[in-house]
Amino acid sequence: MSKRPMLQFVSTAKEMPLKRDADSRAHDFDEIYAEYAAEKAAEQASRCSQCGVPYCQTHCPLHNNIPDWLRLTAEGRLQEAYEMSQATNTFPEICGRICPQDRLCEGNCVIEQSGHGTVTIGAVEKYITDTAWDNGWVQPIAPREERPESVGIIGAGPGGLAAADVLRRAGVQVTVYDRHDRAGGLLTYGIPGFKLEKDVVMRRVEQLEQGGVEFVLNCNVGVDISFDAIRGKHDAVLIATGVYKSRAMQAPGVGAAGIVRAIDYLTASNRVGFGDSVAEYESGELNASGKRVVVIGGGDTAMDCVRTAIRQGAQSVKCLYRRDRANMPGSQREVQNAEEEGVEFVWLTAPNGFAGNPVEGVMVQKMRLGAPDATGRQSPEVIEGADYVEPADLVIKALGFEPEDLPTLWGETALEVTRWGTIKADFRSHETSLPGVFAVGDIVRGASLVVWAIRDGREAADSILTYLSQPAQVAAE
Ligand SMILES: Cc1cc2nc3c(=O)[nH]c(=O)nc-3n(C[C@H](O)[C@H](O)[C@H](O)COP(=O)(O)OP(=O)(O)OC[C@H]3O[C@@H](n4cnc5c(N)ncnc54)[C@H](O)[C@@H]3O)c2cc1C
Ligand code: SF4
């Protein structure tokens, strides 16, 4: 029986001391619920009314067969539940941990909608697959026959890995290129360890490696190897590079020391979690310990930064957002978690400059919500004469991400992009303007979700298999 607990079944935020180690939450639960998870999973699963109108399933991007695997879990048939769950989702235990279920499956559960509290679908999904790992039901890929065709995948995030899994199961030779030293993309270096334990990601990478997927790491396509060379080596190519250009901020003093990008801050923190020695963390540049931290932004990345800063032992953590709580893009559940951990949200505020170098404070303008714009959303307006300075030793910019200019970086102008710089790809086949080149995940959608990247990766792999079975097309390349 699994020793892994279901973290989401009870709210613990109030019991948690502030400023904890990154992974202490998981350990707390291991101790408390070590013998409890199976009963709790069955209890939750049996709450599913098998309503016959599975809105949960239609609102899951992977259309997971939720009612059926809940029924199997309630009946204690966990191995069958696992088989069913993994048939539609490459990484169920990862989605179970980090999908915004309140906006997807759980938010559309009819029990939730009738006011009785959702079935905790994500937690059950996580439990089923964690149990499968613990019991040895998750095995390396063993294709029935090897195929001669090879596919090059650029980017080892969830989109690229999901595609690698499907292609390898079909016997295709798969090579995944990534500029980082570890695979996983934002699962590894973006999302903090207290939301997604890194051993959970790494065991999936190992499973793919053991199944014959080749990883070429520390390989920045466009620098260490050309895109053209990758196309020349493989019968088809999948681009799954994500979006990494941080949105810029224009304000006097923004270049001062102590003002850092969210992605750098989170990557450093995740590296430290792996036990790496990170010079910028050691020097304090990317370490919130003992500091007055101000995070600018209201999305999920900002939430990850404020909660990481608390865990690093910040003296205080404030989050500036130019709209109010009701209008912020980040998950309300994350805001509540952050508040319970000691983060102060300063709604309706925006920075208009920075004092000192190294930074000593953020010049803050107070805002109010004005008339709705064309989309119906109220625009923030400055309240004149209400500026003040917020003291800060570390400022983290979390204003979102944009795509890098791949056609220029890769010298491939025939690769068509949208006006936002995302790659243009057919929404069904995921094929780009270049024959035999497909694209998935954030580099097509813009910053999105893990579950959408997985869906894209699986769909693109199916399209690639169709493409590879058209010999005339491959031979013509
Ligand atoms: C801080 C943060 C927290 C998030 N939290 C959540 C969450 O809780 N739940 C959720 O569902 N989503 C979350 N997301 C979004 C989610 O992580 C992404 O939508 C998802 O990872 C996109 O997958 P992807 O495969 O398209 O790209 P990525 O995961 O970004 O992977 C792309 C990979 O491509 C590699 N790469 C890029 N360019 C090159 C190149 N030129 N050569 C070689 N390799 C290259 C990168 O190194 C990276 O490994 C979060 C995002 C961030 C930034
Ligand atoms: S993949 Fe995400 S949306 Fe789908 S059932 Fe799992 S947690 Fe819900």
mmCIF file of N, CA, C and O in Angstrom, residues 114-193:
data_model
loop_
_atom_site.group_PDB
_atom_site.id
_atom_site.type_symbol
_atom_site.label_atom_id
_atom_site.label_comp_id
_atom_site.label_asym_id
_atom_site.label_seq_id
_atom_site.Cartn_x
_atom_site.Cartn_y
_atom_site.Cartn_z
ATOM 1 N N SER A 114 -23.616 22.108 -6.585
ATOM 2 C CA SER A 114 -24.819 22.076 -5.748
ATOM 3 C C SER A 114 -24.492 22.511 -4.314
ATOM 4 O O SER A 114 -25.307 22.356 -3.410
ATOM 5 N N GLY A 115 -23.254 23.003 -4.122
ATOM 6 C CA GLY A 115 -22.904 23.606 -2.837
ATOM 7 C C GLY A 115 -22.413 22.624 -1.784
ATOM 8 O O GLY A 115 -22.344 22.962 -0.605
ATOM 9 N N HIS A 116 -22.053 21.411 -2.189
ATOM 10 C CA HIS A 116 -21.617 20.425 -1.184
ATOM 11 C C HIS A 116 -20.120 20.142 -1.208
ATOM 12 O O HIS A 116 -19.663 19.192 -0.591
ATOM 13 N N GLY A 117 -19.378 20.936 -1.943
ATOM 14 C CA GLY A 117 -17.920 20.755 -1.950
ATOM 15 C C GLY A 117 -17.515 19.696 -2.957
ATOM 16 O O GLY A 117 -18.027 18.565 -2.937
ATOM 17 N N THR A 118 -16.584 20.049 -3.834
ATOM 18 C CA THR A 118 -16.190 19.145 -4.914
ATOM 19 C C THR A 118 -15.587 17.836 -4.406
ATOM 20 O O THR A 118 -14.991 17.795 -3.326
ATOM 21 N N VAL A 119 -15.718 16.794 -5.207
ATOM 22 C CA VAL A 119 -14.880 15.603 -5.014
ATOM 23 C C VAL A 119 -13.457 16.071 -5.303
ATOM 24 O O VAL A 119 -13.221 16.759 -6.301
ATOM 25 N N THR A 120 -12.496 15.706 -4.489
ATOM 26 C CA THR A 120 -11.122 16.189 -4.686
ATOM 27 C C THR A 120 -10.440 15.337 -5.777
ATOM 28 O O THR A 120 -9.587 14.498 -5.503
ATOM 29 N N ILE A 121 -10.834 15.634 -7.007
ATOM 30 C CA ILE A 121 -10.430 14.822 -8.160
ATOM 31 C C ILE A 121 -8.899 14.790 -8.325
ATOM 32 O O ILE A 121 -8.297 13.740 -8.519
ATOM 33 N N GLY A 122 -8.283 15.957 -8.231
ATOM 34 C CA GLY A 122 -6.832 16.032 -8.431
ATOM 35 C C GLY A 122 -6.095 15.189 -7.400
ATOM 36 O O GLY A 122 -5.148 14.467 -7.728
ATOM 37 N N ALA A 123 -6.541 15.265 -6.156
ATOM 38 C CA ALA A 123 -5.863 14.517 -5.096
ATOM 39 C C ALA A 123 -6.014 13.010 -5.309
ATOM 40 O O ALA A 123 -5.083 12.240 -5.071
ATOM 41 N N VAL A 124 -7.190 12.578 -5.776
ATOM 42 C CA VAL A 124 -7.380 11.146 -6.039
ATOM 43 C C VAL A 124 -6.506 10.725 -7.220
ATOM 44 O O VAL A 124 -5.857 9.660 -7.189
ATOM 45 N N GLU A 125 -6.446 11.572 -8.243
ATOM 46 C CA GLU A 125 -5.618 11.253 -9.420
ATOM 47 C C GLU A 125 -4.152 11.076 -9.009
ATOM 48 O O GLU A 125 -3.475 10.125 -9.425
ATOM 49 N N LYS A 126 -3.698 11.978 -8.175
ATOM 50 C CA LYS A 126 -2.321 11.909 -7.673
ATOM 51 C C LYS A 126 -2.131 10.630 -6.850
ATOM 52 O O LYS A 126 -1.138 9.909 -7.034
ATOM 53 N N TYR A 127 -3.082 10.332 -6.002
ATOM 54 C CA TYR A 127 -2.969 9.161 -5.138
ATOM 55 C C TYR A 127 -2.884 7.870 -5.957
ATOM 56 O O TYR A 127 -2.050 6.996 -5.688
ATOM 57 N N ILE A 128 -3.738 7.776 -6.978
ATOM 58 C CA ILE A 128 -3.772 6.547 -7.786
ATOM 59 C C ILE A 128 -2.380 6.280 -8.384
ATOM 60 O O ILE A 128 -1.843 5.169 -8.307
ATOM 61 N N THR A 129 -1.779 7.320 -8.978
ATOM 62 C CA THR A 129 -0.506 7.088 -9.690
ATOM 63 C C THR A 129 0.671 7.003 -8.733
ATOM 64 O O THR A 129 1.616 6.247 -8.974
ATOM 65 N N ASP A 130 0.632 7.745 -7.629
ATOM 66 C CA ASP A 130 1.688 7.556 -6.620
ATOM 67 C C ASP A 130 1.670 6.115 -6.116
ATOM 68 O O ASP A 130 2.715 5.488 -5.903
ATOM 69 N N THR A 131 0.451 5.579 -5.921
ATOM 70 C CA THR A 131 0.316 4.186 -5.481
ATOM 71 C C THR A 131 0.887 3.242 -6.537
ATOM 72 O O THR A 131 1.568 2.259 -6.223
ATOM 73 N N ALA A 132 0.601 3.567 -7.813
ATOM 74 C CA ALA A 132 1.113 2.727 -8.909
ATOM 75 C C ALA A 132 2.641 2.704 -8.891
ATOM 76 O O ALA A 132 3.266 1.653 -9.057
ATOM 77 N N TRP A 133 3.262 3.871 -8.661
ATOM 78 C CA TRP A 133 4.731 3.912 -8.574
ATOM 79 C C TRP A 133 5.217 3.066 -7.397
ATOM 80 O O TRP A 133 6.158 2.275 -7.530
ATOM 81 N N ASP A 134 4.573 3.250 -6.256
ATOM 82 C CA ASP A 134 5.013 2.528 -5.059
ATOM 83 C C ASP A 134 4.894 1.019 -5.228
ATOM 84 O O ASP A 134 5.632 0.253 -4.623
ATOM 85 N N ASN A 135 3.921 0.591 -6.042
ATOM 86 C CA ASN A 135 3.689 -0.850 -6.218
ATOM 87 C C ASN A 135 4.366 -1.432 -7.447
ATOM 88 O O ASN A 135 4.142 -2.599 -7.773
ATOM 89 N N GLY A 136 5.142 -0.618 -8.144
ATOM 90 C CA GLY A 136 5.867 -1.119 -9.311
ATOM 91 C C GLY A 136 4.985 -1.343 -10.535
ATOM 92 O O GLY A 136 5.358 -2.063 -11.459
ATOM 93 N N TRP A 137 3.799 -0.701 -10.568
ATOM 94 C CA TRP A 137 2.931 -0.871 -11.739
ATOM 95 C C TRP A 137 3.373 0.024 -12.898
ATOM 96 O O TRP A 137 2.979 -0.196 -14.037
ATOM 97 N N VAL A 138 4.164 1.058 -12.594
ATOM 98 C CA VAL A 138 4.631 1.956 -13.662
ATOM 99 C C VAL A 138 5.947 1.386 -14.191
ATOM 100 O O VAL A 138 6.930 1.320 -13.461
ATOM 101 N N GLN A 139 5.933 0.963 -15.412
ATOM 102 C CA GLN A 139 7.094 0.275 -15.983
ATOM 103 C C GLN A 139 7.729 1.110 -17.088
ATOM 104 O O GLN A 139 7.044 1.947 -17.700
ATOM 105 N N PRO A 140 9.020 0.900 -17.375
ATOM 106 C CA PRO A 140 9.629 1.596 -18.523
ATOM 107 C C PRO A 140 8.900 1.212 -19.808
ATOM 108 O O PRO A 140 8.318 0.128 -19.897
ATOM 109 N N ILE A 141 8.961 2.089 -20.776
ATOM 110 C CA ILE A 141 8.326 1.833 -22.075
ATOM 111 C C ILE A 141 9.049 0.664 -22.748
ATOM 112 O O ILE A 141 10.277 0.611 -22.754
ATOM 113 N N ALA A 142 8.265 -0.264 -23.300
ATOM 114 C CA ALA A 142 8.873 -1.396 -24.040
ATOM 115 C C ALA A 142 8.111 -1.553 -25.354
ATOM 116 O O ALA A 142 7.126 -2.294 -25.407
ATOM 117 N N PRO A 143 8.545 -0.866 -26.413
ATOM 118 C CA PRO A 143 7.801 -0.941 -27.671
ATOM 119 C C PRO A 143 7.777 -2.365 -28.210
ATOM 120 O O PRO A 143 8.752 -3.107 -28.037
ATOM 121 N N ARG A 144 6.656 -2.718 -28.851
ATOM 122 C CA ARG A 144 6.554 -4.078 -29.381
ATOM 123 C C ARG A 144 7.558 -4.297 -30.506
ATOM 124 O O ARG A 144 8.096 -5.354 -30.672
ATOM 125 N N GLU A 145 7.778 -3.246 -31.312
ATOM 126 C CA GLU A 145 8.823 -3.362 -32.346
ATOM 127 C C GLU A 145 9.490 -2.009 -32.534
ATOM 128 O O GLU A 145 8.880 -0.969 -32.290
ATOM 129 N N GLU A 146 10.742 -2.040 -32.938
ATOM 130 C CA GLU A 146 11.489 -0.798 -33.183
ATOM 131 C C GLU A 146 11.209 -0.311 -34.603
ATOM 132 O O GLU A 146 11.110 -1.116 -35.527
ATOM 133 N N ARG A 147 11.075 0.991 -34.742
ATOM 134 C CA ARG A 147 10.899 1.574 -36.081
ATOM 135 C C ARG A 147 12.178 2.316 -36.451
ATOM 136 O O ARG A 147 12.894 2.814 -35.578
ATOM 137 N N PRO A 148 12.471 2.455 -37.732
ATOM 138 C CA PRO A 148 13.713 3.116 -38.123
ATOM 139 C C PRO A 148 13.645 4.645 -38.052
ATOM 140 O O PRO A 148 14.673 5.307 -37.960
ATOM 141 N N GLU A 149 12.428 5.210 -38.057
ATOM 142 C CA GLU A 149 12.339 6.676 -38.143
ATOM 143 C C GLU A 149 12.768 7.331 -36.825
ATOM 144 O O GLU A 149 12.569 6.767 -35.753
ATOM 145 N N SER A 150 13.326 8.528 -36.961
ATOM 146 C CA SER A 150 13.713 9.225 -35.736
ATOM 147 C C SER A 150 13.067 10.614 -35.700
ATOM 148 O O SER A 150 12.847 11.251 -36.722
ATOM 149 N N VAL A 151 12.751 11.032 -34.472
ATOM 150 C CA VAL A 151 12.134 12.348 -34.255
ATOM 151 C C VAL A 151 13.005 13.123 -33.272
ATOM 152 O O VAL A 151 13.415 12.590 -32.235
ATOM 153 N N GLY A 152 13.290 14.369 -33.596
ATOM 154 C CA GLY A 152 14.033 15.258 -32.698
ATOM 155 C C GLY A 152 13.045 16.189 -32.009
ATOM 156 O O GLY A 152 12.226 16.822 -32.674
ATOM 157 N N ILE A 153 13.120 16.237 -30.685
ATOM 158 C CA ILE A 153 12.215 17.104 -29.915
ATOM 159 C C ILE A 153 13.058 18.186 -29.255
ATOM 160 O O ILE A 153 14.019 17.874 -28.525
ATOM 161 N N ILE A 154 12.720 19.440 -29.509
ATOM 162 C CA ILE A 154 13.486 20.544 -28.903
ATOM 163 C C ILE A 154 12.687 21.057 -27.709
ATOM 164 O O ILE A 154 11.628 21.668 -27.885
ATOM 165 N N GLY A 155 13.184 20.786 -26.516
ATOM 166 C CA GLY A 155 12.492 21.203 -25.304
ATOM 167 C C GLY A 155 11.990 20.006 -24.524
ATOM 168 O O GLY A 155 11.178 19.230 -25.022
ATOM 169 N N ALA A 156 12.503 19.869 -23.287
ATOM 170 C CA ALA A 156 12.157 18.708 -22.450
ATOM 171 C C ALA A 156 11.153 19.070 -21.367
ATOM 172 O O ALA A 156 11.182 18.524 -20.266
ATOM 173 N N GLY A 157 10.252 20.032 -21.664
ATOM 174 C CA GLY A 157 9.160 20.339 -20.731
ATOM 175 C C GLY A 157 8.037 19.323 -20.908
ATOM 176 O O GLY A 157 8.173 18.343 -21.654
ATOM 177 N N PRO A 158 6.889 19.559 -20.256
ATOM 178 C CA PRO A 158 5.802 18.567 -20.327
ATOM 179 C C PRO A 158 5.305 18.316 -21.747
ATOM 180 O O PRO A 158 4.930 17.178 -22.069
ATOM 181 N N GLY A 159 5.308 19.343 -22.614
ATOM 182 C CA GLY A 159 4.857 19.140 -23.998
ATOM 183 C C GLY A 159 5.781 18.185 -24.735
ATOM 184 O O GLY A 159 5.337 17.208 -25.350
ATOM 185 N N GLY A 160 7.088 18.438 -24.658
ATOM 186 C CA GLY A 160 8.067 17.595 -25.338
ATOM 187 C C GLY A 160 8.091 16.191 -24.758
ATOM 188 O O GLY A 160 8.148 15.199 -25.498
ATOM 189 N N LEU A 161 8.009 16.083 -23.434
ATOM 190 C CA LEU A 161 8.086 14.753 -22.807
ATOM 191 C C LEU A 161 6.846 13.914 -23.100
ATOM 192 O O LEU A 161 6.937 12.704 -23.308
ATOM 193 N N ALA A 162 5.680 14.562 -23.131
ATOM 194 C CA ALA A 162 4.445 13.818 -23.437
ATOM 195 C C ALA A 162 4.526 13.258 -24.858
ATOM 196 O O ALA A 162 4.151 12.112 -25.109
ATOM 197 N N ALA A 163 5.048 14.055 -25.778
ATOM 198 C CA ALA A 163 5.191 13.582 -27.162
ATOM 199 C C ALA A 163 6.221 12.456 -27.225
ATOM 200 O O ALA A 163 6.010 11.436 -27.901
ATOM 201 N N ALA A 164 7.332 12.611 -26.502
ATOM 202 C CA ALA A 164 8.385 11.585 -26.496
ATOM 203 C C ALA A 164 7.814 10.253 -26.042
ATOM 204 O O ALA A 164 8.113 9.192 -26.610
ATOM 205 N N ASP A 165 6.972 10.295 -25.016
ATOM 206 C CA ASP A 165 6.377 9.071 -24.463
ATOM 207 C C ASP A 165 5.530 8.354 -25.527
ATOM 208 O O ASP A 165 5.705 7.151 -25.757
ATOM 209 N N VAL A 166 4.649 9.097 -26.194
ATOM 210 C CA VAL A 166 3.759 8.474 -27.200
ATOM 211 C C VAL A 166 4.593 7.923 -28.366
ATOM 212 O O VAL A 166 4.375 6.801 -28.831
ATOM 213 N N LEU A 167 5.563 8.692 -28.831
ATOM 214 C CA LEU A 167 6.367 8.269 -29.990
ATOM 215 C C LEU A 167 7.203 7.034 -29.662
ATOM 216 O O LEU A 167 7.322 6.095 -30.450
ATOM 217 N N ARG A 168 7.768 7.048 -28.478
ATOM 218 C CA ARG A 168 8.631 5.919 -28.106
ATOM 219 C C ARG A 168 7.825 4.634 -27.944
ATOM 220 O O ARG A 168 8.272 3.551 -28.305
ATOM 221 N N ARG A 169 6.608 4.772 -27.372
ATOM 222 C CA ARG A 169 5.738 3.588 -27.240
ATOM 223 C C ARG A 169 5.437 2.986 -28.602
ATOM 224 O O ARG A 169 5.227 1.781 -28.729
ATOM 225 N N ALA A 170 5.435 3.834 -29.645
ATOM 226 C CA ALA A 170 5.178 3.335 -30.997
ATOM 227 C C ALA A 170 6.456 2.812 -31.645
ATOM 228 O O ALA A 170 6.434 2.409 -32.815
ATOM 229 N N GLY A 171 7.579 2.855 -30.917
ATOM 230 C CA GLY A 171 8.819 2.286 -31.429
ATOM 231 C C GLY A 171 9.702 3.253 -32.195
ATOM 232 O O GLY A 171 10.742 2.854 -32.740
ATOM 233 N N VAL A 172 9.297 4.523 -32.241
ATOM 234 C CA VAL A 172 10.095 5.533 -32.961
ATOM 235 C C VAL A 172 11.353 5.865 -32.144
ATOM 236 O O VAL A 172 11.341 5.824 -30.909
ATOM 237 N N GLN A 173 12.453 6.202 -32.828
ATOM 238 C CA GLN A 173 13.689 6.623 -32.145
ATOM 239 C C GLN A 173 13.546 8.108 -31.784
ATOM 240 O O GLN A 173 13.300 8.927 -32.666
ATOM 241 N N VAL A 174 13.666 8.417 -30.499
ATOM 242 C CA VAL A 174 13.369 9.783 -30.055
ATOM 243 C C VAL A 174 14.595 10.397 -29.372
ATOM 244 O O VAL A 174 15.183 9.795 -28.467
ATOM 245 N N THR A 175 14.957 11.597 -29.811
ATOM 246 C CA THR A 175 16.020 12.351 -29.140
ATOM 247 C C THR A 175 15.433 13.681 -28.674
ATOM 248 O O THR A 175 14.808 14.397 -29.459
ATOM 249 N N VAL A 176 15.623 13.981 -27.381
ATOM 250 C CA VAL A 176 15.111 15.229 -26.824
ATOM 251 C C VAL A 176 16.300 16.145 -26.509
ATOM 252 O O VAL A 176 17.221 15.741 -25.791
ATOM 253 N N TYR A 177 16.270 17.341 -27.065
ATOM 254 C CA TYR A 177 17.337 18.325 -26.837
ATOM 255 C C TYR A 177 16.845 19.371 -25.839
ATOM 256 O O TYR A 177 15.721 19.853 -25.958
ATOM 257 N N ASP A 178 17.680 19.743 -24.872
ATOM 258 C CA ASP A 178 17.291 20.832 -23.961
ATOM 259 C C ASP A 178 18.523 21.615 -23.534
ATOM 260 O O ASP A 178 19.594 21.050 -23.327
ATOM 261 N N ARG A 179 18.327 22.921 -23.383
ATOM 262 C CA ARG A 179 19.483 23.756 -23.014
ATOM 263 C C ARG A 179 19.817 23.671 -21.527
ATOM 264 O O ARG A 179 20.898 24.067 -21.104
ATOM 265 N N HIS A 180 18.868 23.180 -20.725
ATOM 266 C CA HIS A 180 19.176 23.004 -19.302
ATOM 267 C C HIS A 180 19.958 21.711 -19.074
ATOM 268 O O HIS A 180 20.012 20.841 -19.930
ATOM 269 N N ASP A 181 20.492 21.601 -17.855
ATOM 270 C CA ASP A 181 21.240 20.388 -17.496
ATOM 271 C C ASP A 181 20.328 19.284 -16.977
ATOM 272 O O ASP A 181 20.777 18.162 -16.775
ATOM 273 N N ARG A 182 19.061 19.603 -16.736
ATOM 274 C CA ARG A 182 18.097 18.580 -16.333
ATOM 275 C C ARG A 182 16.860 18.730 -17.214
ATOM 276 O O ARG A 182 16.498 19.841 -17.596
ATOM 277 N N ALA A 183 16.212 17.616 -17.483
ATOM 278 C CA ALA A 183 14.969 17.665 -18.251
ATOM 279 C C ALA A 183 13.810 18.067 -17.328
ATOM 280 O O ALA A 183 13.960 18.090 -16.110
ATOM 281 N N GLY A 184 12.680 18.395 -17.938
ATOM 282 C CA GLY A 184 11.474 18.716 -17.153
ATOM 283 C C GLY A 184 10.922 20.098 -17.442
ATOM 284 O O GLY A 184 9.776 20.387 -17.120
ATOM 285 N N GLY A 185 11.742 20.985 -18.027
ATOM 286 C CA GLY A 185 11.265 22.338 -18.325
ATOM 287 C C GLY A 185 10.843 23.045 -17.052
ATOM 288 O O GLY A 185 11.517 22.959 -16.021
ATOM 289 N N LEU A 186 9.683 23.690 -17.100
ATOM 290 C CA LEU A 186 9.230 24.449 -15.931
ATOM 291 C C LEU A 186 8.794 23.526 -14.783
ATOM 292 O O LEU A 186 8.697 23.965 -13.646
ATOM 293 N N LEU A 187 8.567 22.250 -15.087
ATOM 294 C CA LEU A 187 8.278 21.306 -13.993
ATOM 295 C C LEU A 187 9.495 21.199 -13.083
ATOM 296 O O LEU A 187 9.376 20.986 -11.876
ATOM 297 N N THR A 188 10.672 21.343 -13.684
ATOM 298 C CA THR A 188 11.917 21.178 -12.937
ATOM 299 C C THR A 188 12.415 22.513 -12.372
ATOM 300 O O THR A 188 12.734 22.614 -11.184
ATOM 301 N N TYR A 189 12.467 23.548 -13.212
ATOM 302 C CA TYR A 189 13.112 24.793 -12.785
ATOM 303 C C TYR A 189 12.171 25.982 -12.592
ATOM 304 O O TYR A 189 12.620 27.054 -12.202
ATOM 305 N N GLY A 190 10.851 25.818 -12.881
ATOM 306 C CA GLY A 190 9.916 26.927 -12.673
ATOM 307 C C GLY A 190 9.080 26.705 -11.424
ATOM 308 O O GLY A 190 9.191 27.430 -10.438
ATOM 309 N N ILE A 191 8.264 25.672 -11.458
ATOM 310 C CA ILE A 191 7.314 25.409 -10.367
ATOM 311 C C ILE A 191 8.082 25.002 -9.103
ATOM 312 O O ILE A 191 8.944 24.123 -9.153
ATOM 313 N N PRO A 192 7.805 25.647 -7.965
ATOM 314 C CA PRO A 192 8.594 25.344 -6.758
ATOM 315 C C PRO A 192 8.356 23.937 -6.217
ATOM 316 O O PRO A 192 7.301 23.342 -6.433
ATOM 317 N N GLY A 193 9.356 23.450 -5.498
ATOM 318 C CA GLY A 193 9.324 22.091 -4.951
ATOM 319 C C GLY A 193 8.218 21.875 -3.930
ATOM 320 O O GLY A 193 7.771 20.745 -3.735
#
